[in-house]
């Protein structure tokens, strides 16, 4: 089974802090994704990556950046956290090619105070 | 821009009743996926539909892709309490990207 592991289940940070969310997958998937999930809005794509050091903006990239130095690891960075970035963050991975199933981690519930 | 409408937002049923959620796009889709998210859990892939008019079944769940490839439905026959959760459609518009756009989801509550 595919395992997608997010470093923290819950995280509390302060406004203005630089925040790192880590995601690791163990199935050698080329694609990795970061979403945020908010009530009534579904899942919105922040960034995705289809290869090491490659990244593409999703629908809501403002205020975020990403890093993919190794195939199995995809990091989401909040450069200067703000209260409107309080949310559930979900990481997912999938094989390259015509969109196949995305496998999700358990999520990180991030609160910015 | 591309929009994905999912209705209803919420459905409350008695156990044993049927349930249907609909996903509509303003633009022709390449393919569509369906996911289920249990309360407190993460989205789990259910199925992918690719062909126009395609119908797939998984036990009590029936998935359909519209002839024009702009809409899809998920129907659950005789709901059970284990069906509780939020059902999301996720669409792909084709091209070089593997990007999915998720619908807003339908939350299903099942009363025993």
CSV table of C-alpha atoms in Angstrom, one decimal:
chain,number,residue,atom,x,y,z
A,1,UNK,CA,0.0,0.0,0.0
A,2,UNK,CA,1.1,3.5,-0.7
A,3,UNK,CA,2.1,5.4,2.4
A,4,UNK,CA,2.0,9.2,2.4
A,5,UNK,CA,3.3,10.6,5.6
A,6,UNK,CA,2.9,14.2,6.8
A,7,UNK,CA,5.3,15.3,9.5
A,8,UNK,CA,2.7,16.8,11.9
A,9,UNK,CA,-1.0,16.1,12.5
A,10,UNK,CA,-1.5,19.4,14.4
A,11,UNK,CA,0.6,22.6,14.3
A,12,UNK,CA,0.2,26.0,16.0
A,13,UNK,CA,2.3,28.9,14.8
A,14,UNK,CA,2.3,32.6,15.1
A,15,UNK,CA,1.7,35.3,12.6
A,16,UNK,CA,4.8,36.2,10.6
A,17,UNK,CA,6.6,32.9,11.3
A,18,UNK,CA,8.1,30.8,8.5
A,19,UNK,CA,6.4,27.5,8.6
A,20,UNK,CA,7.5,24.2,7.0
A,21,UNK,CA,5.1,21.3,6.3
A,22,UNK,CA,6.8,18.1,5.2
A,23,UNK,CA,5.4,15.2,3.2
A,24,UNK,CA,7.1,11.9,2.3
A,25,UNK,CA,5.8,9.1,0.1
A,26,UNK,CA,7.3,5.6,-0.2
A,27,UNK,CA,6.0,4.5,-3.6
A,28,UNK,CA,8.4,6.2,-5.9
A,29,UNK,CA,5.6,8.4,-7.3
A,30,UNK,CA,6.6,11.2,-9.7
A,31,UNK,CA,3.7,13.5,-8.9
A,32,UNK,CA,3.2,15.2,-5.6
A,33,UNK,CA,0.6,17.7,-4.6
A,34,UNK,CA,-0.2,20.2,-1.8
A,35,UNK,CA,-3.9,21.1,-1.1
A,36,UNK,CA,-5.6,23.1,1.5
A,37,UNK,CA,-9.1,22.1,2.7
A,38,UNK,CA,-11.6,24.6,4.1
A,39,UNK,CA,-15.2,24.0,5.0
A,40,UNK,CA,-17.5,24.6,2.0
A,41,UNK,CA,-14.6,25.1,-0.4
A,42,UNK,CA,-13.4,21.5,-1.0
A,43,UNK,CA,-9.8,20.9,-1.8
A,44,UNK,CA,-7.9,23.6,-3.5
A,45,UNK,CA,-4.5,23.0,-5.1
A,46,UNK,CA,-1.6,25.1,-3.9
A,47,UNK,CA,1.3,23.7,-5.8
A,48,UNK,CA,2.3,20.4,-7.5
A,49,UNK,CA,5.5,18.8,-8.7
A,50,UNK,CA,6.0,16.1,-11.4
A,51,UNK,CA,9.7,15.6,-10.8
A,52,UNK,CA,12.6,16.5,-8.6
A,53,UNK,CA,13.2,20.3,-8.5
A,54,UNK,CA,10.2,20.8,-10.8
A,55,UNK,CA,7.1,22.7,-9.5
A,56,UNK,CA,4.0,24.2,-10.9
A,57,UNK,CA,1.6,26.7,-9.3
A,58,UNK,CA,-1.9,25.4,-8.5
A,59,UNK,CA,-5.0,27.6,-8.1
A,60,UNK,CA,-4.0,29.4,-4.9
A,61,UNK,CA,-0.1,29.7,-4.7
A,62,UNK,CA,0.0,33.1,-3.1
A,63,UNK,CA,1.8,33.2,0.2
A,64,UNK,CA,3.3,29.7,-0.3
A,65,UNK,CA,6.3,28.1,-1.9
A,66,UNK,CA,7.5,24.5,-2.2
A,67,UNK,CA,10.6,22.5,-2.4
A,68,UNK,CA,11.3,19.1,-4.0
A,69,UNK,CA,15.0,18.2,-3.5
A,70,UNK,CA,14.3,14.4,-3.4
A,71,UNK,CA,11.7,12.4,-5.3
A,72,UNK,CA,10.1,11.1,-2.1
A,73,UNK,CA,9.8,14.4,-0.3
A,74,UNK,CA,7.7,17.5,-1.0
A,75,UNK,CA,7.8,20.5,1.4
A,76,UNK,CA,5.3,23.3,1.6
A,77,UNK,CA,6.6,26.6,3.0
A,78,UNK,CA,4.6,29.5,4.4
A,79,UNK,CA,7.0,32.3,4.0
A,80,UNK,CA,5.3,34.6,6.5
A,81,UNK,CA,2.3,32.9,8.1
A,82,UNK,CA,-0.9,34.8,8.3
A,83,UNK,CA,-4.2,34.0,10.1
A,84,UNK,CA,-6.0,33.4,6.8
A,85,UNK,CA,-3.6,30.4,6.2
A,86,UNK,CA,-5.2,28.6,9.1
A,87,UNK,CA,-6.5,25.4,7.5
A,88,UNK,CA,-6.1,21.7,6.9
A,89,UNK,CA,-3.3,20.9,4.6
A,90,UNK,CA,-3.2,17.7,2.6
A,91,UNK,CA,-0.4,16.2,0.7
A,92,UNK,CA,-0.9,13.7,-2.1
A,93,UNK,CA,1.1,11.6,-4.6
A,94,UNK,CA,0.4,9.8,-7.8
A,95,UNK,CA,2.2,8.1,-10.7
A,96,UNK,CA,3.2,10.1,-13.7
A,97,UNK,CA,0.9,9.8,-16.7
A,98,UNK,CA,-2.8,10.4,-17.4
A,99,UNK,CA,-4.1,11.3,-13.9
A,100,UNK,CA,-4.3,8.2,-11.9
A,101,UNK,CA,-5.5,7.9,-8.3
A,102,UNK,CA,-4.0,10.4,-5.8
A,103,UNK,CA,-3.0,8.9,-2.5
A,104,UNK,CA,-3.4,11.3,0.4
A,105,UNK,CA,-1.6,11.8,3.8
A,106,UNK,CA,-3.6,12.2,7.0
A,107,UNK,CA,-3.3,16.0,6.8
A,108,UNK,CA,-1.8,18.7,9.0
A,109,UNK,CA,-4.3,21.0,10.8
A,110,UNK,CA,-2.4,24.3,11.0
A,111,UNK,CA,-3.5,27.1,13.2
A,112,UNK,CA,-1.9,30.6,12.9
A,113,UNK,CA,-2.4,32.8,15.9
B,1,UNK,CA,-12.2,29.9,-15.6
B,2,UNK,CA,-13.0,26.2,-15.2
B,3,UNK,CA,-15.6,25.5,-12.6
B,4,UNK,CA,-16.8,22.3,-11.0
B,5,UNK,CA,-20.2,22.4,-9.3
B,6,UNK,CA,-21.1,19.6,-7.0
B,7,UNK,CA,-24.7,19.2,-5.6
B,8,UNK,CA,-26.1,18.8,-3.1
B,9,UNK,CA,-23.7,20.2,-0.4
B,10,UNK,CA,-25.4,18.1,2.2
B,11,UNK,CA,-27.8,15.2,2.3
B,12,UNK,CA,-29.3,13.5,5.3
B,13,UNK,CA,-31.0,10.1,4.7
B,14,UNK,CA,-32.5,7.3,6.7
B,15,UNK,CA,-30.5,4.1,6.5
B,16,UNK,CA,-31.7,2.0,3.6
B,17,UNK,CA,-32.6,5.0,1.4
B,18,UNK,CA,-30.8,5.8,-1.8
B,19,UNK,CA,-28.4,8.7,-2.3
B,20,UNK,CA,-27.1,10.5,-5.3
B,21,UNK,CA,-24.5,13.3,-5.7
B,22,UNK,CA,-23.9,15.2,-9.0
B,23,UNK,CA,-20.9,16.8,-10.4
B,24,UNK,CA,-21.2,19.3,-13.3
B,25,UNK,CA,-18.6,21.1,-15.4
B,26,UNK,CA,-19.0,24.0,-17.8
B,27,UNK,CA,-16.2,22.5,-19.9
B,28,UNK,CA,-15.7,19.1,-21.5
B,29,UNK,CA,-13.7,16.8,-19.2
B,30,UNK,CA,-10.9,14.4,-20.0
B,31,UNK,CA,-11.7,12.2,-17.1
B,32,UNK,CA,-13.2,12.3,-13.6
B,33,UNK,CA,-12.4,10.7,-10.3
B,34,UNK,CA,-14.5,10.2,-7.2
B,35,UNK,CA,-13.1,10.2,-3.6
B,36,UNK,CA,-14.6,9.5,-0.2
B,37,UNK,CA,-13.5,11.2,2.9
B,38,UNK,CA,-14.7,9.8,6.2
B,39,UNK,CA,-15.1,12.2,9.2
B,40,UNK,CA,-11.6,13.0,10.5
B,41,UNK,CA,-10.0,11.1,7.7
B,42,UNK,CA,-8.3,11.9,4.4
B,43,UNK,CA,-9.8,11.5,0.8
B,44,UNK,CA,-9.6,8.0,-0.5
B,45,UNK,CA,-9.8,7.2,-4.2
B,46,UNK,CA,-12.9,5.3,-5.3
B,47,UNK,CA,-12.9,5.2,-9.1
B,48,UNK,CA,-12.0,6.9,-12.4
B,49,UNK,CA,-14.2,7.4,-15.4
B,50,UNK,CA,-12.8,8.1,-18.8
B,51,UNK,CA,-15.2,7.2,-21.6
B,52,UNK,CA,-18.4,9.1,-22.6
B,53,UNK,CA,-21.5,7.4,-21.1
B,54,UNK,CA,-19.4,5.1,-19.0
B,55,UNK,CA,-21.1,3.3,-16.1
B,56,UNK,CA,-19.1,1.5,-13.4
B,57,UNK,CA,-20.4,-0.3,-10.3
B,58,UNK,CA,-18.8,-1.1,-7.0
B,59,UNK,CA,-21.2,-3.1,-4.9
B,60,UNK,CA,-23.9,-0.6,-3.9
B,61,UNK,CA,-22.2,2.3,-5.6
B,62,UNK,CA,-22.9,3.2,-9.2
B,63,UNK,CA,-20.8,5.8,-11.1
B,64,UNK,CA,-21.8,7.4,-14.3
B,65,UNK,CA,-20.1,9.7,-16.8
B,66,UNK,CA,-22.3,11.8,-19.0
B,67,UNK,CA,-22.5,11.4,-22.8
B,68,UNK,CA,-21.1,14.9,-23.3
B,69,UNK,CA,-18.4,14.3,-20.6
B,70,UNK,CA,-19.5,17.4,-18.7
B,71,UNK,CA,-21.2,15.7,-15.8
B,72,UNK,CA,-21.0,12.7,-13.6
B,73,UNK,CA,-23.0,11.1,-10.8
B,74,UNK,CA,-22.5,8.8,-7.9
B,75,UNK,CA,-25.4,6.8,-6.7
B,76,UNK,CA,-25.6,4.7,-3.5
B,77,UNK,CA,-28.3,2.1,-3.2
B,78,UNK,CA,-29.7,1.3,0.2
B,79,UNK,CA,-27.3,3.4,2.3
B,80,UNK,CA,-25.6,2.1,5.4
B,81,UNK,CA,-24.1,4.0,8.3
B,82,UNK,CA,-20.7,3.1,6.9
B,83,UNK,CA,-21.4,5.3,3.9
B,84,UNK,CA,-21.2,8.4,6.1
B,85,UNK,CA,-18.7,10.9,4.8
B,86,UNK,CA,-18.0,13.5,2.2
B,87,UNK,CA,-17.9,12.5,-1.5
B,88,UNK,CA,-15.8,14.5,-3.8
B,89,UNK,CA,-15.6,14.5,-7.6
B,90,UNK,CA,-12.2,15.5,-9.1
B,91,UNK,CA,-11.9,16.5,-12.7
B,92,UNK,CA,-9.1,16.6,-15.2
B,93,UNK,CA,-9.4,18.8,-18.4
B,94,UNK,CA,-6.6,17.0,-20.3
B,95,UNK,CA,-3.5,18.4,-21.7
B,96,UNK,CA,0.0,17.8,-20.3
B,97,UNK,CA,-1.0,18.3,-16.7
B,98,UNK,CA,-2.0,15.7,-14.1
B,99,UNK,CA,-3.7,18.4,-12.1
B,100,UNK,CA,-7.2,17.6,-10.7
B,101,UNK,CA,-9.8,20.2,-9.7
B,102,UNK,CA,-11.9,19.0,-6.8
B,103,UNK,CA,-15.6,19.7,-6.4
B,104,UNK,CA,-16.8,21.2,-3.1
B,105,UNK,CA,-18.1,17.8,-2.0
B,106,UNK,CA,-21.3,16.4,-0.7
B,107,UNK,CA,-21.6,15.5,2.9
B,108,UNK,CA,-23.7,12.4,3.5
B,109,UNK,CA,-25.3,11.8,6.9
B,110,UNK,CA,-27.1,8.4,7.4
B,111,UNK,CA,-29.5,8.0,10.3
B,112,UNK,CA,-29.8,4.5,11.7
